[in-house]
Short mmCIF file of C-alpha atoms and ligand atoms in Angstrom, two decimals:
data_model
loop_
_atom_site.label_atom_id
_atom_site.label_comp_id
_atom_site.label_asym_id
_atom_site.label_seq_id
_atom_site.Cartn_x
_atom_site.Cartn_y
_atom_site.Cartn_z
CA MET A 1 34.24 18.28 10.00
CA LYS A 2 32.33 20.17 10.78
CA ILE A 3 29.21 19.11 13.23
CA SER A 4 25.86 21.38 12.81
CA ASN A 5 23.47 20.01 15.34
CA LEU A 6 19.66 21.55 14.11
CA ILE A 7 18.43 19.40 16.67
CA GLU A 8 19.81 20.35 19.84
CA ASP A 9 18.98 23.92 18.65
CA HIS A 10 15.15 23.01 18.88
CA GLN A 11 15.37 21.58 21.97
CA TRP A 12 17.00 25.04 23.60
CA ALA A 13 14.09 26.42 21.81
CA GLY A 14 11.51 24.50 23.69
CA GLU A 15 11.04 22.10 21.42
CA ASP A 16 11.17 17.72 22.49
CA THR A 17 9.73 15.95 19.38
CA PHE A 18 11.29 12.73 20.94
CA ALA A 19 9.15 13.09 24.14
CA THR A 20 5.74 14.62 21.89
CA ASP A 21 5.88 11.81 19.11
CA ILE A 22 6.35 9.05 22.45
CA HIS A 23 3.31 10.16 23.66
CA ALA A 24 1.47 10.46 20.54
CA GLY A 25 2.76 7.11 19.96
CA LEU A 26 1.58 5.15 22.98
CA SER A 27 -1.76 7.29 23.05
CA ALA A 28 -3.03 6.03 19.88
CA PRO A 29 -5.62 3.45 19.97
CA ILE A 30 -3.13 0.95 18.04
CA LYS A 31 0.52 1.73 19.61
CA SER A 32 3.20 2.69 17.33
CA ILE A 33 6.69 4.27 18.13
CA SER A 34 8.63 5.77 14.65
CA ALA A 35 11.32 3.65 13.19
CA LYS A 36 13.45 7.06 13.53
CA TYR A 37 13.91 7.02 16.98
CA PHE A 38 16.23 3.92 16.66
CA TYR A 39 19.33 5.27 16.54
CA ASP A 40 20.50 6.79 19.60
CA ASP A 41 24.00 5.48 21.33
CA ARG A 42 22.92 2.07 21.48
CA GLY A 43 20.92 1.61 18.63
CA SER A 44 23.45 2.91 16.22
CA GLU A 45 25.69 0.36 17.77
CA LEU A 46 23.51 -2.53 17.42
CA PHE A 47 22.49 -1.53 13.72
CA GLN A 48 26.31 -1.28 12.87
CA LYS A 49 26.20 -5.32 14.76
CA ILE A 50 23.12 -5.94 12.90
CA THR A 51 25.06 -4.87 9.11
CA GLN A 52 27.51 -7.25 10.27
CA VAL A 53 25.78 -10.44 10.32
CA GLU A 54 25.23 -13.09 7.34
CA ASP A 55 21.34 -13.01 7.76
CA TYR A 56 21.44 -9.63 7.06
CA TYR A 57 22.00 -9.64 3.45
CA LEU A 58 20.98 -5.87 2.75
CA THR A 59 24.39 -4.17 4.02
CA ARG A 60 26.74 -6.33 2.47
CA LYS A 61 24.72 -6.49 -1.29
CA GLU A 62 24.28 -2.93 -1.27
CA TYR A 63 27.93 -2.33 -0.29
CA SER A 64 29.32 -4.60 -3.25
CA ILE A 65 27.02 -2.79 -5.78
CA LEU A 66 28.33 0.26 -4.71
CA ASN A 67 32.03 -1.23 -5.06
CA ASP A 68 31.40 -1.83 -8.28
CA ILE A 69 30.50 1.71 -9.58
CA GLN A 70 32.84 3.40 -7.50
CA SER A 71 34.44 4.23 -10.30
CA VAL A 72 31.76 4.60 -13.37
CA LEU A 73 29.65 7.40 -11.08
CA PRO A 74 32.24 9.94 -11.60
CA ARG A 75 32.80 9.15 -15.56
CA LYS A 76 29.07 8.76 -16.24
CA LEU A 77 28.84 12.62 -13.92
CA LYS A 78 31.16 13.80 -15.74
CA LEU A 79 31.94 17.13 -12.63
CA LYS A 80 35.20 18.69 -11.64
CA GLU A 81 32.92 19.88 -8.41
CA ILE A 82 29.87 18.13 -6.90
CA ASP A 83 28.43 18.44 -3.61
CA ILE A 84 27.00 15.45 -2.03
CA VAL A 85 24.33 15.18 0.07
CA GLU A 86 23.30 12.01 2.27
CA LEU A 87 20.27 11.22 4.15
CA GLY A 88 20.59 9.14 6.72
CA VAL A 89 23.81 8.57 6.56
CA GLY A 90 24.72 5.82 8.92
CA ASP A 91 28.07 5.46 10.12
CA GLY A 92 29.34 6.42 6.44
CA HIS A 93 30.90 3.05 5.21
CA LYS A 94 28.95 3.20 1.72
CA SER A 95 29.57 6.50 1.49
CA ARG A 96 33.31 6.53 1.70
CA LEU A 97 33.01 4.21 -1.14
CA LEU A 98 31.55 6.83 -3.40
CA ILE A 99 33.57 9.82 -2.24
CA ASP A 100 36.78 7.82 -2.67
CA GLY A 101 35.81 7.06 -6.67
CA PHE A 102 35.15 10.58 -7.19
CA LEU A 103 38.35 11.91 -5.25
CA GLU A 104 39.97 9.07 -7.34
CA GLY A 105 38.94 10.75 -10.68
CA GLY A 106 39.73 13.87 -10.16
CA CYS A 107 36.49 16.01 -8.91
CA GLN A 108 36.44 18.15 -5.76
CA VAL A 109 33.93 17.27 -3.36
CA LYS A 110 31.67 18.80 -0.77
CA PHE A 111 30.05 16.12 1.86
CA TYR A 112 26.70 17.20 3.55
CA PRO A 113 25.74 14.18 6.00
CA ILE A 114 22.26 14.40 7.18
CA ASP A 115 21.51 12.33 10.22
CA ILE A 116 18.70 12.70 13.07
CA SER A 117 21.40 10.57 14.97
CA SER A 118 24.09 11.99 16.77
CA LYS A 119 26.19 9.07 17.23
CA ALA A 120 25.48 8.45 13.78
CA MET A 121 27.55 11.33 13.05
CA GLU A 122 30.07 10.34 15.43
CA LEU A 123 30.92 7.14 14.29
CA LEU A 124 31.04 8.43 10.38
CA GLY A 125 33.47 11.00 11.90
CA THR A 126 35.87 8.14 12.15
CA ASN A 127 35.02 6.37 8.81
CA ILE A 128 35.33 9.54 6.59
CA ARG A 129 37.53 12.46 7.17
CA ASP A 130 38.50 16.05 5.58
CA ARG A 131 41.56 15.31 2.93
CA PRO A 132 42.22 17.08 0.03
CA GLY A 133 39.51 17.85 -2.57
CA LEU A 134 37.12 16.80 0.41
CA GLU A 135 35.10 18.73 2.87
CA ILE A 136 32.91 17.35 4.72
CA GLU A 137 30.27 18.96 7.09
CA GLY A 138 27.61 17.22 8.88
CA VAL A 139 24.09 17.82 10.35
CA VAL A 140 21.77 16.11 12.61
CA ALA A 141 18.98 16.71 11.80
CA ASP A 142 15.63 15.07 10.26
CA TYR A 143 15.99 14.53 6.37
CA PHE A 144 14.07 17.76 4.96
CA ALA A 145 15.56 20.27 7.89
CA GLY A 146 18.55 19.08 6.36
CA LEU A 147 18.00 18.82 3.54
CA SER A 148 16.73 22.48 3.62
CA TYR A 149 19.69 23.86 5.14
CA VAL A 150 21.74 22.23 2.93
CA SER A 151 20.33 23.88 -0.09
CA LYS A 152 20.97 27.20 1.00
CA LYS A 153 24.74 26.22 0.97
CA SER A 154 25.02 24.09 -1.29
CA LYS A 155 26.45 26.13 -4.86
CA ARG A 156 27.91 23.11 -7.38
CA ASN A 157 25.86 20.05 -8.74
CA GLN A 158 24.21 17.84 -6.48
CA LEU A 159 24.10 13.84 -5.98
CA VAL A 160 21.69 13.13 -2.85
CA LEU A 161 22.59 9.86 -2.11
CA PHE A 162 19.60 7.78 -0.01
CA LEU A 163 21.11 4.78 1.02
CA GLY A 164 20.36 1.38 2.95
CA SER A 165 16.58 1.01 1.55
CA ASN A 166 15.90 3.76 4.07
CA ILE A 167 12.96 4.56 1.90
CA GLY A 168 11.36 0.79 2.44
CA ASN A 169 10.69 3.15 6.04
CA PHE A 170 7.77 5.25 4.51
CA ASP A 171 4.21 3.61 3.28
CA ARG A 172 3.79 3.57 -0.71
CA GLY A 173 2.08 7.02 -0.46
CA PHE A 174 4.54 8.72 1.64
CA SER A 175 7.67 7.31 -0.36
CA LEU A 176 5.99 9.50 -3.04
CA GLU A 177 5.24 12.71 -1.49
CA PHE A 178 9.23 12.31 0.32
CA LEU A 179 10.13 11.93 -3.19
CA ARG A 180 8.44 14.58 -4.81
CA SER A 181 9.89 17.08 -2.30
CA LEU A 182 13.01 16.00 -2.72
CA ARG A 183 12.67 17.18 -6.43
CA ALA A 184 11.25 20.47 -5.90
CA SER A 185 14.15 21.10 -3.33
CA LEU A 186 16.90 20.21 -6.21
CA ASP A 187 17.95 22.35 -9.40
CA LYS A 188 17.58 20.25 -12.94
CA GLY A 189 19.85 18.44 -13.49
CA ALA A 190 20.98 17.12 -9.71
CA TYR A 191 21.30 13.38 -9.52
CA ALA A 192 19.84 11.35 -6.65
CA LEU A 193 21.29 7.52 -5.81
CA ILE A 194 18.26 5.50 -3.82
CA GLY A 195 18.54 1.94 -2.48
CA PHE A 196 16.11 -0.06 -3.17
CA ASP A 197 15.33 -3.60 -1.30
CA LEU A 198 13.70 -5.44 -3.74
CA LYS A 199 10.78 -8.42 -3.28
CA LYS A 200 12.33 -11.96 -2.97
CA ASP A 201 11.93 -15.25 -1.39
CA VAL A 202 9.99 -14.46 1.54
CA ARG A 203 12.25 -16.94 3.91
CA VAL A 204 15.24 -14.93 2.71
CA LEU A 205 13.22 -11.64 4.39
CA SER A 206 11.98 -13.40 7.66
CA LYS A 207 15.82 -14.36 7.88
CA ALA A 208 17.15 -10.56 7.68
CA TYR A 209 14.63 -9.22 9.58
CA ASN A 210 14.83 -12.09 12.85
CA ASP A 211 18.66 -12.33 12.15
CA GLY A 212 19.79 -15.99 14.68
CA GLU A 213 22.61 -13.70 16.57
CA GLY A 214 19.23 -11.70 18.53
CA TYR A 215 20.75 -8.22 17.64
CA THR A 216 17.20 -7.27 15.97
CA GLU A 217 15.33 -8.11 18.82
CA GLN A 218 17.81 -5.94 21.00
CA PHE A 219 17.64 -3.34 18.31
CA ASN A 220 14.06 -3.12 18.83
CA LEU A 221 13.89 -3.68 22.21
CA ASN A 222 16.29 -1.09 22.70
CA LEU A 223 13.67 1.52 21.66
CA LEU A 224 12.14 0.52 25.70
CA ARG A 225 15.16 1.17 26.96
CA ARG A 226 15.64 4.54 25.02
CA ILE A 227 12.34 5.55 26.57
CA ASN A 228 13.34 4.44 30.21
CA ASN A 229 16.59 6.89 29.97
CA GLU A 230 15.68 9.80 28.26
CA LEU A 231 12.04 10.09 29.48
CA GLY A 232 11.80 8.21 33.09
CA GLY A 233 9.71 4.95 31.95
CA SER A 234 9.24 1.64 33.53
CA PHE A 235 9.26 -0.97 30.46
CA ASP A 236 10.79 -3.93 31.64
CA LEU A 237 12.59 -5.38 28.45
CA ASP A 238 11.55 -9.25 29.62
CA SER A 239 7.70 -8.49 29.08
CA PHE A 240 7.74 -7.77 25.64
CA GLN A 241 8.43 -10.32 22.29
CA HIS A 242 10.22 -8.94 19.01
CA HIS A 243 7.90 -10.29 16.71
CA GLY A 244 8.67 -9.28 12.49
CA PHE A 245 7.33 -10.92 9.59
CA TYR A 246 6.35 -10.28 6.07
CA ASN A 247 3.04 -9.51 4.55
CA PRO A 248 2.81 -9.83 1.31
CA ARG A 249 -0.59 -7.90 0.78
CA LEU A 250 1.38 -4.96 1.57
CA GLY A 251 4.57 -6.13 0.22
CA THR A 252 6.31 -4.67 3.52
CA MET A 253 8.26 -6.42 6.35
CA GLU A 254 6.62 -5.59 9.64
CA SER A 255 7.96 -4.91 13.19
CA TYR A 256 6.50 -5.01 16.51
CA LEU A 257 6.89 -5.77 19.91
CA VAL A 258 4.38 -7.69 21.96
CA SER A 259 3.31 -6.96 25.61
CA LEU A 260 3.81 -10.39 27.19
CA LYS A 261 1.33 -10.02 29.45
CA SER A 262 -1.67 -6.86 30.72
CA GLN A 263 0.33 -4.63 32.23
CA ASP A 264 0.37 -0.40 32.93
CA ILE A 265 4.11 1.72 32.13
CA PHE A 266 4.46 4.50 34.06
CA ILE A 267 6.17 7.27 32.60
CA ASP A 268 7.89 10.17 34.03
CA ARG A 269 7.66 12.88 32.03
CA PHE A 270 3.94 12.60 31.18
CA GLY A 271 3.24 12.05 35.18
CA LYS A 272 0.90 9.18 33.99
CA SER A 273 1.01 5.08 32.92
CA PHE A 274 0.04 3.64 29.82
CA HIS A 275 -1.85 0.37 29.46
CA PHE A 276 -0.80 -2.74 27.58
CA GLU A 277 -3.50 -5.60 27.18
CA GLU A 278 -2.00 -8.78 27.55
CA PHE A 279 -0.10 -9.49 23.48
CA GLU A 280 -0.94 -5.92 22.23
CA PRO A 281 1.51 -4.76 19.91
CA ILE A 282 3.06 -1.75 19.53
CA HIS A 283 4.41 -1.19 15.97
CA LEU A 284 8.00 -0.25 15.44
CA GLU A 285 8.38 -0.36 11.60
CA TYR A 286 7.83 -0.87 8.08
CA SER A 287 10.16 -1.93 5.54
CA PHE A 288 8.46 -2.09 2.20
CA LYS A 289 10.37 -4.20 -0.57
CA PHE A 290 10.03 -3.51 -4.14
CA LEU A 291 9.63 -4.84 -8.33
CA GLU A 292 11.30 -2.88 -10.72
CA SER A 293 9.07 -1.74 -11.78
CA ASP A 294 7.85 0.06 -8.76
CA ILE A 295 11.23 2.13 -8.64
CA ASN A 296 10.28 2.92 -12.72
CA ARG A 297 6.95 4.34 -11.29
CA LEU A 298 8.29 6.35 -8.70
CA ALA A 299 10.60 7.92 -10.62
CA GLU A 300 8.29 9.22 -13.48
CA GLN A 301 5.60 10.28 -10.63
CA SER A 302 7.63 12.41 -8.62
CA GLY A 303 9.78 14.27 -11.69
CA PHE A 304 12.80 12.10 -12.72
CA ARG A 305 14.67 10.10 -15.23
CA ILE A 306 16.36 6.96 -14.64
CA VAL A 307 19.89 6.86 -15.53
CA GLU A 308 20.15 3.50 -14.30
CA HIS A 309 19.57 0.66 -12.05
CA PHE A 310 22.49 -1.26 -10.22
CA SER A 311 21.85 -4.57 -8.76
CA ASP A 312 24.20 -7.60 -8.10
CA SER A 313 24.58 -10.93 -9.06
CA ASP A 314 21.30 -12.45 -6.91
CA ARG A 315 19.47 -9.24 -7.68
CA TYR A 316 18.17 -8.78 -4.49
CA PHE A 317 18.97 -5.16 -3.91
CA ILE A 318 18.82 -1.85 -6.42
CA ASP A 319 20.31 1.26 -6.57
CA SER A 320 18.84 3.03 -8.69
CA LEU A 321 20.32 6.64 -10.11
CA TRP A 322 18.10 9.28 -11.13
CA GLU A 323 18.36 12.82 -12.54
CA ALA A 324 15.83 15.17 -11.85
CA VAL A 325 14.03 16.93 -15.28
C1 SAM B 1 18.86 1.81 9.02
S1 SAM B 1 20.45 2.95 8.85
C2 SAM B 1 20.80 3.41 7.62
C3 SAM B 1 22.08 4.19 7.16
C4 SAM B 1 22.68 4.19 6.43
N1 SAM B 1 22.16 4.95 4.79
C5 SAM B 1 23.13 2.38 5.30
O1 SAM B 1 22.83 2.02 4.75
O2 SAM B 1 24.13 1.86 6.12
C6 SAM B 1 18.97 4.77 8.66
C7 SAM B 1 20.07 5.39 8.95
O3 SAM B 1 18.98 6.75 8.82
C8 SAM B 1 18.96 7.44 9.97
N2 SAM B 1 17.41 8.35 9.98
C9 SAM B 1 16.42 7.57 10.18
N3 SAM B 1 15.26 8.10 10.31
C10 SAM B 1 15.79 9.32 10.04
C11 SAM B 1 15.28 10.62 9.51
N4 SAM B 1 13.89 11.56 9.91
N5 SAM B 1 15.75 11.84 9.37
C12 SAM B 1 17.04 11.81 9.53
N6 SAM B 1 17.69 10.86 9.62
C13 SAM B 1 17.47 9.66 9.25
C14 SAM B 1 19.09 6.63 11.50
O4 SAM B 1 19.69 7.88 12.31
C15 SAM B 1 20.39 6.22 10.89
O5 SAM B 1 21.45 5.92 10.61
#
């Protein structure tokens, strides 16, 4: 598998978006750290553990949907050759199912997995390998930098995968903006398969984001460890508490780290301290939940037609197949 690392290229050119974003997030009146920074080496490994716990239904449900449609998709798309582009691929265990389906259907596949985390790309390399009919070029990059890089190379009909309800990390306005930009980067007739986590019993949601094994808590606290490691921070992880809850007004899970005391955190790279009041939160993540009608509206407003919604037997999750019109 060939890997193109666009992030290292940028850092070499003197840009360090991680440092810039952390400085801005910790200086804001309501402190925040972007969810895209969860996935350093340890974060990617912890996320893999989260996906395996009973309470975290999302991965299991989506995997069962993809397993069901593995041979259905190639028959629907009727292509001899395809470029499969995946945004935020993670370890690629879901992608492998779909790729196998296309190969077994006699389709030639070029796979372009895109992820901001080089560890995710490394894990993917252990799950999927080049073989007859399949060529892989991994791209370590932010979604759109990766997509624009791939758009210049891709010559065949495209299927863009955006799985895992990654779209739920954007607020309602930005998800529409994101999908419109995605549409603008595709040719008419290209396909997208997008994973949406549905609204459901709040107790099920709450358990998924506060798993009994404590991996979600470790995953969130790992962001502070990452700042300590990469920017010379002095966070004491024991003085922050993970708090995840469902906000029914916005229709989203929200997660925070709450400072358990008044404290000043020095970060070497910035040469200064950041003050935390007792019980002051750092916002980490939104995971917006959807109704089927929300998905229909998003597709229509962003220039796609819905081909079909695929769901699991509990209707917890939908993978929605769209065509660019
Ligand atoms: C929740 S995991 C899901 C992984 C996989 N799609 C799945 O469904 O199992 C999110 C993945 O998206 C990647 N990611 C998050 N924000 C990103 C961004 N802005 N650009 C590229 N990748 C991103 C993370 O590194 C991580 O591997």
